Coordinates of C-alpha atoms and ligand atoms in Angstrom, one line a residue:
X1 CA -6.9 52.0 -40.9
X2 CA -10.2 51.0 -39.3
X3 CA -10.7 52.2 -35.8
X4 CA -9.2 49.5 -33.4
X5 CA -11.5 48.1 -30.8
X6 CA -9.9 46.2 -28.0
X7 CA -11.5 43.0 -26.6
X8 CA -14.2 44.0 -24.0
X9 CA -13.2 41.1 -21.8
X10 CA -10.6 38.3 -21.5
X11 CA -11.9 34.8 -21.8
X12 CA -10.1 32.8 -19.2
X13 CA -8.9 29.3 -20.2
X14 CA -10.4 26.6 -17.9
X15 CA -6.9 25.3 -17.0
X16 CA -5.9 28.1 -14.7
X17 CA -5.1 26.8 -11.2
X18 CA -6.7 28.7 -8.3
X19 CA -4.3 27.7 -5.6
X20 CA -0.5 27.4 -5.2
X21 CA -0.3 26.8 -1.5
X22 CA 2.7 24.5 -1.1
X23 CA 4.2 22.7 1.8
X24 CA 6.8 25.4 2.5
X25 CA 4.1 28.0 2.5
X26 CA 2.3 26.1 5.2
X27 CA 5.4 25.6 7.3
X28 CA 6.6 29.2 6.6
X29 CA 3.3 30.5 7.9
X30 CA 3.6 28.4 11.0
X31 CA 7.2 29.5 11.6
X32 CA 6.1 33.2 11.3
X33 CA 3.3 32.6 13.8
X34 CA 5.8 31.0 16.2
X35 CA 8.1 34.0 16.4
X36 CA 5.6 36.8 16.1
X37 CA 5.6 37.4 19.9
X38 CA 9.2 38.4 19.7
X39 CA 8.6 40.9 17.0
X40 CA 7.9 44.7 17.4
X41 CA 7.1 45.6 13.8
X42 CA 5.8 43.8 10.7
X43 CA 6.9 45.0 7.3
X44 CA 4.5 43.6 4.7
X45 CA 5.8 43.8 1.2
X46 CA 3.3 43.9 -1.7
X47 CA 4.1 44.2 -5.4
X48 CA 2.8 47.7 -6.4
X49 CA 1.6 46.4 -9.8
X50 CA -0.6 44.0 -7.8
X51 CA -1.5 46.0 -4.7
X52 CA -4.7 43.9 -4.0
X53 CA -3.7 40.6 -5.6
X54 CA -0.5 40.4 -3.4
X55 CA -2.4 41.1 -0.2
X56 CA -2.6 37.7 1.3
X57 CA -5.6 36.9 3.6
X58 CA -3.6 34.2 5.3
X59 CA -0.9 36.7 6.3
X60 CA -3.6 39.2 7.1
X61 CA -5.1 37.0 9.8
X62 CA -1.6 36.0 11.0
X63 CA -0.4 39.5 11.7
X64 CA -3.8 41.1 12.6
X65 CA -3.4 43.6 15.5
X66 CA 0.4 43.9 15.1
X67 CA 2.1 47.2 14.3
X68 CA 2.6 47.0 10.5
X69 CA 4.1 49.0 7.7
X70 CA 3.1 48.2 4.2
X71 CA 5.9 48.6 1.6
X72 CA 4.8 48.6 -2.0
X73 CA 7.8 47.3 -3.8
X74 CA 9.0 47.7 -7.4
X75 CA 7.5 51.2 -7.7
X76 CA 9.8 51.7 -10.7
X77 CA 7.4 49.4 -12.5
X78 CA 4.2 51.5 -12.0
X79 CA 5.2 55.0 -13.1
X80 CA 2.4 55.0 -15.7
X81 CA -0.3 54.8 -13.0
X82 CA 0.3 57.9 -10.9
X83 CA -3.1 57.9 -9.2
X84 CA -2.4 54.5 -7.7
X85 CA 0.0 55.8 -5.1
X86 CA -2.5 58.4 -4.0
X87 CA -5.2 55.7 -3.7
X88 CA -3.1 53.3 -1.7
X89 CA -1.8 56.0 0.7
X90 CA -5.4 57.0 1.2
X91 CA -6.4 53.4 2.1
X92 CA -4.0 52.9 4.9
X93 CA -2.8 56.4 5.9
X94 CA 0.4 58.0 4.5
X95 CA 2.4 57.1 7.6
X96 CA 1.7 53.4 7.2
X97 CA 2.6 53.0 3.6
X98 CA 5.9 53.4 1.7
X99 CA 6.6 53.0 -2.0
X100 CA 10.0 51.4 -2.6
X101 CA 12.2 50.9 -5.6
X102 CA 15.5 49.0 -5.3
X103 CA 17.1 51.4 -7.8
X104 CA 16.3 54.5 -5.8
X105 CA 18.4 54.8 -2.6
X106 CA 16.2 57.6 -1.4
X107 CA 13.3 55.2 -0.9
X108 CA 15.5 52.9 1.2
X109 CA 16.7 55.9 3.1
X110 CA 13.2 57.0 3.9
X111 CA 12.3 53.5 5.1
X112 CA 15.4 53.4 7.3
X113 CA 14.5 56.7 8.9
X114 CA 11.1 55.4 9.7
X115 CA 12.6 52.3 11.3
X116 CA 15.0 54.3 13.4
X117 CA 12.1 56.5 14.6
X118 CA 10.2 53.4 15.6
X119 CA 13.3 52.0 17.4
X120 CA 13.6 55.3 19.3
X121 CA 10.0 55.3 20.2
X122 CA 10.1 51.8 21.7
X123 CA 13.6 52.5 23.2
X124 CA 14.0 48.8 24.2
X125 CA 17.3 47.4 25.3
X126 CA 16.8 44.4 23.0
X127 CA 16.3 46.7 20.0
X128 CA 13.6 46.8 17.4
X129 CA 12.9 43.4 15.9
X130 CA 11.2 43.5 12.5
X131 CA 9.9 40.7 10.4
X132 CA 9.5 41.1 6.6
X133 CA 6.5 39.1 5.2
X134 CA 4.7 38.9 1.9
X135 CA 3.7 36.8 -1.1
X136 CA 6.5 35.1 -3.1
X137 CA 8.8 37.2 -5.3
X138 CA 7.6 40.6 -4.2
X139 CA 11.1 41.7 -3.2
X140 CA 11.4 40.9 0.6
X141 CA 15.0 39.7 0.5
X142 CA 16.0 42.5 -1.8
X143 CA 14.6 45.0 0.6
X144 CA 16.4 43.4 3.5
X145 CA 19.7 43.6 1.6
X146 CA 19.1 47.2 0.6
X147 CA 18.4 48.3 4.2
X148 CA 21.4 46.5 5.5
X149 CA 23.8 48.0 2.9
X150 CA 22.2 51.5 3.3
X151 CA 22.8 51.4 7.0
X152 CA 26.3 49.8 6.7
X153 CA 27.7 50.6 3.3
X154 CA 30.9 48.7 4.3
X155 CA 28.9 45.4 4.3
X156 CA 29.1 44.5 0.6
X157 CA 28.0 40.9 0.7
X158 CA 24.2 40.2 0.4
X159 CA 22.7 38.9 3.6
X160 CA 19.8 37.1 1.8
X161 CA 19.6 35.3 -1.5
X162 CA 17.3 36.9 -4.1
X163 CA 16.1 35.9 -7.6
X164 CA 13.3 36.6 -10.0
X165 CA 11.2 33.5 -9.3
X166 CA 8.8 32.4 -6.6
X167 CA 10.3 30.5 -3.7
X168 CA 13.9 31.7 -3.5
X169 CA 13.7 32.0 0.3
X170 CA 12.5 28.8 1.8
X171 CA 12.8 29.3 5.6
X172 CA 12.5 32.1 8.1
X173 CA 16.0 33.5 8.3
X174 CA 18.2 34.3 11.3
X175 CA 17.9 37.9 12.3
X176 CA 20.1 40.3 10.5
X177 CA 21.4 43.4 12.3
X178 CA 20.5 46.4 10.1
X179 CA 21.4 49.2 12.6
X180 CA 23.9 49.0 15.4
X181 CA 23.1 49.6 19.0
X182 CA 23.5 53.0 20.6
X183 CA 27.1 52.7 21.8
X184 CA 28.1 52.1 18.2
X185 CA 26.3 55.2 17.0
X186 CA 23.0 53.5 16.2
X187 CA 19.8 53.3 18.1
X188 CA 19.0 51.8 21.5
X189 CA 19.5 48.1 21.2
X190 CA 19.9 48.2 17.4
X191 CA 17.5 47.2 14.6
X192 CA 17.2 43.6 13.6
X193 CA 15.4 42.2 10.5
X194 CA 14.1 38.7 9.8
X195 CA 13.5 37.5 6.3
X196 CA 10.7 35.0 5.6
X197 CA 9.7 32.8 2.7
X198 CA 7.0 34.2 0.5
X199 CA 3.6 32.8 1.6
X200 CA 1.0 32.2 -1.1
X201 CA -2.7 32.6 -0.3
X202 CA -4.6 29.5 0.4
X203 CA -6.5 30.1 -2.9
X204 CA -7.3 33.0 -5.2
X205 CA -10.8 34.0 -6.0
X206 CA -10.5 34.0 -9.7
X207 CA -8.3 32.9 -12.6
X208 CA -7.5 36.4 -13.7
X209 CA -5.8 37.1 -10.3
X210 CA -3.7 34.0 -10.8
X211 CA -2.7 35.2 -14.3
X212 CA -1.7 38.6 -12.9
X213 CA 0.4 37.0 -10.2
X214 CA 2.0 34.6 -12.7
X215 CA 2.9 37.6 -14.9
X216 CA 4.8 39.1 -11.9
X217 CA 6.5 35.7 -11.3
X218 CA 4.6 35.1 -8.0
X219 CA 4.0 31.4 -8.9
X220 CA 6.3 28.8 -10.4
X221 CA 7.3 29.5 -14.0
X222 CA 5.3 27.4 -16.5
X223 CA 2.3 26.7 -14.3
X224 CA 0.4 28.9 -16.7
X225 CA 1.6 28.8 -20.3
X226 CA 3.6 31.9 -21.4
X227 CA 1.3 32.2 -24.4
X228 CA -1.7 32.7 -22.1
X229 CA 0.1 35.3 -20.1
X230 CA 1.1 37.2 -23.2
X231 CA -2.5 37.0 -24.5
X232 CA -3.7 38.5 -21.2
X233 CA -1.0 41.2 -21.4
X234 CA -2.0 42.0 -24.9
X235 CA -5.6 42.4 -23.8
X236 CA -4.4 44.8 -21.0
X237 CA -2.0 46.7 -23.3
X238 CA -4.8 47.3 -25.8
X239 CA -6.8 49.0 -23.1
X240 CA -3.8 51.0 -21.8
X241 CA -2.4 52.0 -25.1
X242 CA -1.9 49.7 -28.2
X243 CA 1.0 52.0 -29.2
X244 CA 3.0 50.2 -26.4
X245 CA 3.9 47.5 -28.9
X246 CA 3.9 49.6 -32.1
X247 CA 7.6 48.7 -32.8
X248 CA 6.3 45.2 -33.5
X249 CA 2.9 45.5 -35.2
X250 CA -0.4 47.4 -35.6
X251 CA -2.9 47.1 -32.8
X252 CA -4.3 43.6 -32.7
X253 CA -6.4 41.3 -30.5
X254 CA -4.8 38.2 -32.0
X255 CA -2.0 36.9 -29.8
X256 CA -0.6 34.8 -32.6
X257 CA -0.3 37.8 -34.8
X258 CA 1.4 39.7 -32.1
X259 CA 3.8 36.8 -31.3
X260 CA 4.6 36.3 -34.9
X261 CA 5.5 39.9 -35.3
X262 CA 7.8 39.7 -32.2
X263 CA 9.4 36.6 -33.4
X264 CA 10.2 38.2 -36.8
X265 CA 11.5 41.4 -35.4
X266 CA 13.5 39.9 -32.6
X267 CA 14.8 36.8 -34.4
X268 CA 12.8 34.2 -32.5
X269 CA 12.5 31.8 -35.4
X270 CA 12.6 28.1 -35.8
X271 CA 14.9 26.3 -38.3
X272 CA 13.2 27.0 -41.7
X273 CA 12.1 30.5 -40.6
X274 CA 8.7 29.9 -38.9
X275 CA 7.9 32.0 -35.9
X276 CA 8.9 30.4 -32.6
X277 CA 5.9 31.5 -30.5
X278 CA 7.2 30.0 -27.3
X279 CA 10.5 32.0 -27.5
X280 CA 8.6 35.1 -28.6
X281 CA 6.3 34.8 -25.6
X282 CA 9.2 34.4 -23.2
X283 CA 10.8 37.5 -24.8
X284 CA 7.6 39.6 -24.4
X285 CA 7.3 38.6 -20.7
X286 CA 10.8 39.4 -19.9
X287 CA 10.4 42.8 -21.6
X288 CA 7.3 43.5 -19.7
X289 CA 9.0 42.5 -16.4
X290 CA 11.5 45.3 -17.0
X291 CA 8.8 47.8 -17.9
X292 CA 9.2 47.8 -21.6
X293 CA 5.5 47.3 -22.3
X294 CA 4.2 49.9 -19.9
X295 CA 4.5 50.4 -16.2
X296 CA 1.0 50.1 -15.1
X297 CA -0.8 48.8 -12.1
X298 CA -2.6 45.6 -13.1
X299 CA -5.2 45.6 -10.3
X300 CA -8.4 47.6 -10.6
X301 CA -8.1 50.3 -7.9
X302 CA -11.6 51.8 -8.4
X303 CA -13.5 52.4 -5.1
X304 CA -15.9 49.6 -6.1
X305 CA -13.1 47.1 -6.8
X306 CA -11.4 47.9 -3.5
X307 CA -14.6 47.5 -1.6
X308 CA -15.2 44.1 -3.3
X309 CA -11.7 43.0 -2.5
X310 CA -11.9 44.0 1.1
X311 CA -15.2 42.2 1.4
X312 CA -13.7 39.0 0.0
X313 CA -10.8 39.2 2.4
X314 CA -13.2 38.8 5.2
X315 CA -15.9 36.7 3.5
X316 CA -14.1 34.4 1.0
X317 CA -16.3 32.5 -1.5
X318 CA -14.8 29.2 -0.7
X319 CA -15.3 27.5 2.6
X320 CA -12.1 26.5 4.6
X321 CA -12.8 22.8 3.6
X322 CA -13.1 23.6 -0.1
X323 CA -9.9 25.6 0.1
X324 CA -8.1 22.7 1.8
X325 CA -9.3 20.3 -0.8
X326 CA -8.0 22.5 -3.5
X327 CA -4.7 22.8 -1.7
X328 CA -4.4 19.0 -1.4
X329 CA -5.0 18.6 -5.1
X330 CA -2.5 21.2 -5.9
X331 CA 0.2 19.6 -3.7
X332 CA -0.5 16.3 -5.4
X333 CA -0.1 18.0 -8.8
X334 CA 3.2 19.6 -7.7
X335 CA 4.5 16.2 -6.4
X336 CA 3.5 14.2 -9.5
X337 CA 4.2 17.1 -11.9
X338 CA 1.0 16.6 -13.8
Ligands
GTP1 N1 12.2 46.3 -10.9 C1 12.4 46.0 -9.6 N2 12.7 44.7 -9.3 C2 12.8 44.4 -8.0 C3 12.7 45.4 -6.9 N3 12.8 44.7 -5.8 C4 13.1 43.4 -6.0 N4 13.1 43.2 -7.4 C5 13.3 42.0 -8.1 O1 12.3 41.1 -7.7 C6 12.8 39.7 -7.7 C7 12.4 39.0 -6.5 O2 13.2 39.6 -5.4 P1 13.4 38.8 -4.0 O3 14.0 39.8 -3.1 O4 14.1 37.5 -4.2 O5 11.9 38.5 -3.6 P2 11.3 37.7 -2.3 O6 10.1 38.4 -2.0 O7 12.4 37.6 -1.3 O8 11.0 36.3 -3.0 P3 10.8 34.8 -2.3 O9 12.0 34.6 -1.4 O10 10.8 33.9 -3.5 O11 9.5 34.9 -1.6 C8 14.3 39.9 -8.0 O12 14.6 39.6 -9.3 C9 14.6 41.3 -7.6 O13 15.7 41.8 -8.3 C10 12.4 46.7 -7.3 O14 12.2 47.6 -6.5 N5 12.2 46.9 -8.7
MG2 MG1 13.2 35.9 -0.5

């Protein structure tokens, strides 16, 4: 077999939206702003596969100067990028960062211990009031439920609704008691957590970021066609390790060839036996989302890329007016469905 050469770059289709800032993101951001002065600690959740792309400049300015803990969620999905955790800890300081995985109770326990320490440090009669913020679908509500049931195993019912799509939580929740007050064996005043709706960024700087966020279900399904997402994933897999999909086909840069192989192997066929690319694409994406095509960080975490990202957070390419115009167009598109 000839030596396989992956594509050097991914050519972005022109149709990729650059904004997904919807009405409930706007009202959610205002609601968060309105209650921040009653809050002692901000937990900001970011998807560990997208540590930079799920850092939201809008939230950044909202919570600036507040005590903050960054929780990188879904760490079960980035085990193939071991250096990433080291880099991210280094960026913020190990004490301000935690890697969380809903399947590993130890990670929830570590977070709970941190929160109890913070509660003891402030020793307020009103307890420690925490708000959980982040981009859509990063796992905020799942984290709240996990903390609550770790602290009170007898509470079996979920306090917050969760689901693998953007926009499950629509409003700032009522505060949920995670840890009881001192007289019930907890910490002074107790620990309370407020869930919030995922807030999208006013706009993203490039189409590739939007594709990455779409892969992780951070925007509405279907906004970017599944076939485009699979093509991008194929491009990335070819750089990580083309063997990731060897059960389907030889290394290829041709998404149609890949999808045809998946369709044949996994029975995603139309009547008559032709490959159903749409169903094959959906299959590939759902397998990737459970780690079956590698558990890699999608963002570039080189020093240079991190510096460029931090620069853009402070100096965005688009003016506020240009961003607002894009948002208006996007809202109109969402309303009219075109
Ligand atoms: N693999 C994995 N999946 C997770 C983890 N945490 C959350 N999820 C999944 O991610 C999806 C989104 O979780 P939610 O808790 O609803 O996310 P959210 O941030 O509250 O989303 P919005 O309310 O839509 O903003 C769900 O399918 C969760 O099961 C994790 O640690 N690992
Ligand atoms: Mg939620």
